[in-house]
């Protein structure tokens, strides 16, 4: 009998301890919001200008099932929350005016039982009045709320719904701005081939336009050998939204080539185009390495000539059609803005 009584006592203590430590968290605010979202179904909205979701916090609460316990938890880290239909708006807690607050009706009550309401003379600014130039805009919030409602209605898989809501909440204040990003390119492989080159890129969102230029003018062996080239190659790219590093695009190229490495040289114009694939790797805050390849078609029409008595003598003409690799790039990228 004593053994059973002792067992029940220990079970009661364990259950009590579990109820007191339902959530013990030590990490970033962003990780806490994702956990609460998946565990209790809350949806959070906030602005990065007001709330730093990367701050490290340590909180412990009994449960977040009720709105009161959730508000008490955020009060520990000095964040004010407004809750309506499981949708939580977070704002920094405003300091209380230095007025003498009336004592609680029950002197034995703890300070946690006193509800401190926002000062009516300084109302909390509604979230829809934020600067529209910031990532969190009213239009975006409206689209966000509509998407949340659609997910809640249509999804039967609760785990999938929670993951989708978490993903939306984490990007609600980080929507990409439509601001052009300018960068300068240089293909290191062309530099090794003694062909100076430069490209200018303008990127807006997930799309970019690049204009590349190439030029070379080299004569050696008393004019018996020649390498002269100029070319222009515009390119349109689309970056994958998930990683913003992989991309696919289309390119066009046109130029003139004069190449003589033996007794007979070739001089003419080429034109072509094709598809491009590549990956953008980070080197630093403003530097990247672009690994790309182009597949397509090039038509080269040229005249054949020989260098005789210090003169180029034309000996014929021909053309070449090429299908295959039209570009290989190990490109250094420097971001201007």
PDB file of N, CA, C and O in Angstrom, residues 19 47 153 161 197 221 305:
ATOM      1  N   UNK A  19       3.130  20.321 -16.274  1.00  0.00           N
ATOM      2  CA  UNK A  19       2.191  21.416 -16.520  1.00  0.00           C
ATOM      3  C   UNK A  19       2.853  22.756 -16.348  1.00  0.00           C
ATOM      4  O   UNK A  19       2.518  23.726 -17.018  1.00  0.00           O
ATOM      5  N   UNK A  47       6.386  44.017 -37.944  1.00  0.00           N
ATOM      6  CA  UNK A  47       7.296  44.728 -38.833  1.00  0.00           C
ATOM      7  C   UNK A  47       8.710  44.608 -38.311  1.00  0.00           C
ATOM      8  O   UNK A  47       8.949  44.747 -37.108  1.00  0.00           O
ATOM      9  N   UNK A 153      -9.101  27.043 -45.106  1.00  0.00           N
ATOM     10  CA  UNK A 153     -10.333  26.441 -45.610  1.00  0.00           C
ATOM     11  C   UNK A 153     -10.073  25.180 -46.417  1.00  0.00           C
ATOM     12  O   UNK A 153     -10.797  24.191 -46.300  1.00  0.00           O
ATOM     13  N   UNK A 161      -0.646  22.419 -43.456  1.00  0.00           N
ATOM     14  CA  UNK A 161      -1.174  23.768 -43.281  1.00  0.00           C
ATOM     15  C   UNK A 161      -0.266  24.576 -42.367  1.00  0.00           C
ATOM     16  O   UNK A 161       0.022  25.748 -42.624  1.00  0.00           O
ATOM     17  N   UNK A 197      36.895  41.737 -71.502  1.00  0.00           N
ATOM     18  CA  UNK A 197      35.436  41.708 -71.603  1.00  0.00           C
ATOM     19  C   UNK A 197      34.823  42.355 -70.375  1.00  0.00           C
ATOM     20  O   UNK A 197      35.434  42.419 -69.307  1.00  0.00           O
ATOM     21  N   UNK A 221      54.286  37.635 -84.751  1.00  0.00           N
ATOM     22  CA  UNK A 221      55.060  36.923 -85.772  1.00  0.00           C
ATOM     23  C   UNK A 221      55.074  37.712 -87.087  1.00  0.00           C
ATOM     24  O   UNK A 221      54.818  37.174 -88.166  1.00  0.00           O
ATOM     25  N   UNK A 305      41.963  33.843 -96.389  1.00  0.00           N
ATOM     26  CA  UNK A 305      43.012  34.686 -96.977  1.00  0.00           C
ATOM     27  C   UNK A 305      44.372  34.139 -96.548  1.00  0.00           C
ATOM     28  O   UNK A 305      44.499  33.376 -95.593  1.00  0.00           O
TER      29      UNK A 305
END
